[in-house]
PDB file of C-alpha atoms in Angstrom:
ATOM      1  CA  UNK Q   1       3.722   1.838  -0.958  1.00  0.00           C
ATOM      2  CA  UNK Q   2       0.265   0.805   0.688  1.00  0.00           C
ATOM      3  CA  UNK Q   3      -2.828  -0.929  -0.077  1.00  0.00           C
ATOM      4  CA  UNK Q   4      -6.058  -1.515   1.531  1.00  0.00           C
ATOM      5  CA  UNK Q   5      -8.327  -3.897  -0.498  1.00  0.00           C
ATOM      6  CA  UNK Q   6     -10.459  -6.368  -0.302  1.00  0.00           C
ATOM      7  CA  UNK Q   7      -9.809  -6.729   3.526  1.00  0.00           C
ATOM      8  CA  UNK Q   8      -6.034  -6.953   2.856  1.00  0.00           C
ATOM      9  CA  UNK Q   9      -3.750  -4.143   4.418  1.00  0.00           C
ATOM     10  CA  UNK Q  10      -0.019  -3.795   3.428  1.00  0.00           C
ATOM     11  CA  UNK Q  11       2.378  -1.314   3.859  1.00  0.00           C
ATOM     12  CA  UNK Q  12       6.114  -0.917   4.460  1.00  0.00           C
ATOM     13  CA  UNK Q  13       7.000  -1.754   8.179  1.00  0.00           C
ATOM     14  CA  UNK Q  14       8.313   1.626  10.029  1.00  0.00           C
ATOM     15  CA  UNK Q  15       6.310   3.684   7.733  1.00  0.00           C
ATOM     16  CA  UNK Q  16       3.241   5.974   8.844  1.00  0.00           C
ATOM     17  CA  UNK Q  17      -0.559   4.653   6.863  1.00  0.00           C
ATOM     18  CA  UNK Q  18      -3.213   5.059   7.437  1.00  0.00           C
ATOM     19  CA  UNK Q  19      -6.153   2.166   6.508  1.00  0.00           C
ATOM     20  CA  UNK Q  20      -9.667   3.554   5.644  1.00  0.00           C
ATOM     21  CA  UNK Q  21     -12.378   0.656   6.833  1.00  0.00           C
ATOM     22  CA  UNK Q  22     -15.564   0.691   5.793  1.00  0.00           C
ATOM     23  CA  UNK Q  23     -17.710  -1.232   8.585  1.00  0.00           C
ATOM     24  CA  UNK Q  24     -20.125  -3.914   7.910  1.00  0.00           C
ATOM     25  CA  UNK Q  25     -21.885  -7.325   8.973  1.00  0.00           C
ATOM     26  CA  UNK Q  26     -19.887 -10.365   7.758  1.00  0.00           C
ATOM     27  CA  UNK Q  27     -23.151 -11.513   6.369  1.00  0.00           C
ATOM     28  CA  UNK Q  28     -24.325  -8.124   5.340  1.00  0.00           C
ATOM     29  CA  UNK Q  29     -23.448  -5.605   2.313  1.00  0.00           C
ATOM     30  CA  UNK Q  30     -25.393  -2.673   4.968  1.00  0.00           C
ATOM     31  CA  UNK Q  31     -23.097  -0.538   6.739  1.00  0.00           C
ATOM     32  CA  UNK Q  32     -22.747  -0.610  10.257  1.00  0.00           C
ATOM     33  CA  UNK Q  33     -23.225   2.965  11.788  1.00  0.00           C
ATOM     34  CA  UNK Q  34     -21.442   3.331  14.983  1.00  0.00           C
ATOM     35  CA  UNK Q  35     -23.998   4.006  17.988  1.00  0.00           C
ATOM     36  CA  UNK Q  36     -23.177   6.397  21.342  1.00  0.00           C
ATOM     37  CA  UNK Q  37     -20.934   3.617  23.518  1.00  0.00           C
ATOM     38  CA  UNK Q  38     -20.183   1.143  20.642  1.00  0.00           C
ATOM     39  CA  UNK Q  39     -16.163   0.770  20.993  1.00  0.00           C
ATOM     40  CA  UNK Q  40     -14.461  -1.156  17.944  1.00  0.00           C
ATOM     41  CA  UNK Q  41     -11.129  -2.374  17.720  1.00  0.00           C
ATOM     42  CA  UNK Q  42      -8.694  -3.735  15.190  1.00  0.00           C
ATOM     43  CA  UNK Q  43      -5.813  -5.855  16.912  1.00  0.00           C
ATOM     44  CA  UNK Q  44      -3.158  -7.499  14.377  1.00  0.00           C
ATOM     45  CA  UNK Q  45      -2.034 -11.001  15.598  1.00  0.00           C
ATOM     46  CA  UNK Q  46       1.038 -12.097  15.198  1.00  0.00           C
ATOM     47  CA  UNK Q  47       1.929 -16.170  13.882  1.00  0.00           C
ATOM     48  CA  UNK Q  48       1.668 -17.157  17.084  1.00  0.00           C
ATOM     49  CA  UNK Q  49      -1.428 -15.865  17.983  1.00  0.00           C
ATOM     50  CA  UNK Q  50      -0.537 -12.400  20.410  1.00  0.00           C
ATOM     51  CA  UNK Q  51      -2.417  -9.591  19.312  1.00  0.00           C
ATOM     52  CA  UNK Q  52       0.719  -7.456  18.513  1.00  0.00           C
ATOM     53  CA  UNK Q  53      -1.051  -3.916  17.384  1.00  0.00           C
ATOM     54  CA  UNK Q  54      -4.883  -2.544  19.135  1.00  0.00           C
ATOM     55  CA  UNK Q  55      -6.361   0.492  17.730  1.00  0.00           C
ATOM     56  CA  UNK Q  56      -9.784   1.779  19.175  1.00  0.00           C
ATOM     57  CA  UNK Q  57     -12.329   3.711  17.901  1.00  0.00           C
ATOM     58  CA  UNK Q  58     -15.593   5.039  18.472  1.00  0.00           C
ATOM     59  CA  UNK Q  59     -18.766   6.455  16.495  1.00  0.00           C
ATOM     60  CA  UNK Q  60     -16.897   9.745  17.158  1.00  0.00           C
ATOM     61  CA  UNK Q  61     -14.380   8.542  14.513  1.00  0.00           C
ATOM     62  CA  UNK Q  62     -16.822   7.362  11.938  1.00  0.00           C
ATOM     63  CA  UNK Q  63     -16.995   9.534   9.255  1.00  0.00           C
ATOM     64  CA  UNK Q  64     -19.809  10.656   6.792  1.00  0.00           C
ATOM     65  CA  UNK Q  65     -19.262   7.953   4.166  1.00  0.00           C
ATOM     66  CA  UNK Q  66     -19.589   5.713   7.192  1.00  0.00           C
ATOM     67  CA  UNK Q  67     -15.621   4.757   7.198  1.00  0.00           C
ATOM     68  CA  UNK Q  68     -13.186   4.681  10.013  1.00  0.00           C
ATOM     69  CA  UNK Q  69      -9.303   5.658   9.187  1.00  0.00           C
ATOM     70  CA  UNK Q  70      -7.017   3.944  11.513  1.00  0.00           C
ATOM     71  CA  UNK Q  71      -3.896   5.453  11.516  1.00  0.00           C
ATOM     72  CA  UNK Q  72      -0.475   3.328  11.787  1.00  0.00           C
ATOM     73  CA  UNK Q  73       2.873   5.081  13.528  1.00  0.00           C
ATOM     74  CA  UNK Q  74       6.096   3.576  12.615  1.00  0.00           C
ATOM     75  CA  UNK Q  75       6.480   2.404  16.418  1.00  0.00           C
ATOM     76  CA  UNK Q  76       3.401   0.421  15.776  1.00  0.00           C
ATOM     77  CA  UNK Q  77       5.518  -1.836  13.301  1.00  0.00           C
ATOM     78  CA  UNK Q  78       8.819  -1.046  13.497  1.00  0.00           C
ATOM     79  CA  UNK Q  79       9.130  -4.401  16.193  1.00  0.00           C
ATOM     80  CA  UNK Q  80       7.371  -6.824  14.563  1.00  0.00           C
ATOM     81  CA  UNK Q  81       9.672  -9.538  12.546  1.00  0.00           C
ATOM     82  CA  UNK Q  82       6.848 -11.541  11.067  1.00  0.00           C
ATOM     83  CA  UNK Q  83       5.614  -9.928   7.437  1.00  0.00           C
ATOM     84  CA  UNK Q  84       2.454 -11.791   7.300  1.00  0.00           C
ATOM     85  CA  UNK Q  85       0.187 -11.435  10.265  1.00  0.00           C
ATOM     86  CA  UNK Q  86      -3.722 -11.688  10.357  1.00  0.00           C
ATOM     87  CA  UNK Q  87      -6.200  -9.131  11.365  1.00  0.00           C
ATOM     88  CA  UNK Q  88      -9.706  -8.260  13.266  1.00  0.00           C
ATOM     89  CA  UNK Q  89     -12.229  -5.408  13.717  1.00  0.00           C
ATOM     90  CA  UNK Q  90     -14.822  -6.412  16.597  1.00  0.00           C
ATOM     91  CA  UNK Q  91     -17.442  -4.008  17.812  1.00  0.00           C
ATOM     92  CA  UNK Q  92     -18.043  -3.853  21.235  1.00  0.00           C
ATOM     93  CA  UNK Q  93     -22.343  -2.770  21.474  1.00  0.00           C
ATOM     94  CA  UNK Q  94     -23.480  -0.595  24.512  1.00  0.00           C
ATOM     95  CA  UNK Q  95     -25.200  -3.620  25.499  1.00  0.00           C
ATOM     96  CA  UNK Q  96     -22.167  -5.934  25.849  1.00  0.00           C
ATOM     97  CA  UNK Q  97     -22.913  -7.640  22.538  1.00  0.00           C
ATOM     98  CA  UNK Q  98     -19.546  -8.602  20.413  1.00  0.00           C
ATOM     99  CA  UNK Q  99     -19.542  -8.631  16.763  1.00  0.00           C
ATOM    100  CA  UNK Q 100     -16.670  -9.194  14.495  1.00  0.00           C
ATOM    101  CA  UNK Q 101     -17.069  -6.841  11.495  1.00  0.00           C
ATOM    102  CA  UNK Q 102     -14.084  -7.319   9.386  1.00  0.00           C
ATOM    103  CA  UNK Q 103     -10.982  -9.218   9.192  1.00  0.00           C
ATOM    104  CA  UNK Q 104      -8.314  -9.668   6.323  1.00  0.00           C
ATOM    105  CA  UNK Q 105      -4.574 -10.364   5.747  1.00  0.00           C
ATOM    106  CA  UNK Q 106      -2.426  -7.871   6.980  1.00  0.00           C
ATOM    107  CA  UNK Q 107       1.260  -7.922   5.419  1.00  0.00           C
ATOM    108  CA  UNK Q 108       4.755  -5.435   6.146  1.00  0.00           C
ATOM    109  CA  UNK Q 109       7.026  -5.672   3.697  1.00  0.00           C
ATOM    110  CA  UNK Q 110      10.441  -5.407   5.428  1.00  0.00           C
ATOM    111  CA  UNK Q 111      12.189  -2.829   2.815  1.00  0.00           C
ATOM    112  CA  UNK Q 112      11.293  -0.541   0.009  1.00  0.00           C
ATOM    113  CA  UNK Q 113      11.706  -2.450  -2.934  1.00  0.00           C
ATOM    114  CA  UNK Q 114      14.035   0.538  -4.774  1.00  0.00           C
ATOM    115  CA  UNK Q 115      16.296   0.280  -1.223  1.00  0.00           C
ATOM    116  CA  UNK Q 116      17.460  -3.682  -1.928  1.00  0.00           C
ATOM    117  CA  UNK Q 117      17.824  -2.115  -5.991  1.00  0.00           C
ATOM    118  CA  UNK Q 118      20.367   0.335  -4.462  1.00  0.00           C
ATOM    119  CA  UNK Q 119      21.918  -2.490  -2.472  1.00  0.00           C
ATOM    120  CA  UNK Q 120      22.292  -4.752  -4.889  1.00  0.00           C
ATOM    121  CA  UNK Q 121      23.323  -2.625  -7.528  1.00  0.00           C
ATOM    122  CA  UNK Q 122      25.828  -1.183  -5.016  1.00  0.00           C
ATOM    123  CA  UNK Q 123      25.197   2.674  -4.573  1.00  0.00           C
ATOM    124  CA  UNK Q 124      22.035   5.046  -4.832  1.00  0.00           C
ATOM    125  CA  UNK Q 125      19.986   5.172  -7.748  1.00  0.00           C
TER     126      UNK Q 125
END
């Protein structure tokens, strides 16, 4: 199970996802169209504040309908112990300028729900 909606992500921790962004000014419905040596990045931040996942990206990974897919390994969450982190896209400009695009609650659920049914019910479904 995943989701990726209005700037929420959620998906099971340990699983592979992939989140399809769609880049834009906070203050702005206009896309933003990545430019030749604009670098974004997501980082997920823990409670505590440490960025605990960075993904990178260029205008090489924009695609026509102006999204980016960031893809998410299972060693990217399988570590984390807190279910309810934060997270941030920021563009980095060719000209040094910084601009934070997106950000959103990003949540791991720690099990498949049907795997705590099995559990509880004491065998395989």
């Amino acid at each position: 199970m995943a989701q990726c909606r209005e700037n929420g992500i959620s998906f099971v921790r340990g699983d592979s996802y992939t989140a399809k962004l769609y880049l834009h000014s906070i203050d702005s419905d206009e896309p933003y169209i990545l430019k030749e040596g604009d670098t974004g990045l997501l980082m997920v931040f823990d409670t505590s504040g440490k960025a605990v996942i960075r993904k990178e990206f260029s205008c090489d990974d924009q695609s026509e309908d102006e999204s980016v897919a960031i893809a998410f390994l299972p060693s990217d969450t399988e570590g984390i112990t807190d279910n309810c982190l934060c997270y941030e896209v920021e563009i980095r400009t060719s000209d040094g300028d910084v601009f934070t695009l997106l950000y959103g609650e990003f949540f791991l659920m720690l099990d498949m729900i049907t795997s705590d049914i099995r559990e509880a019910e004491g065998g395989d479904c």
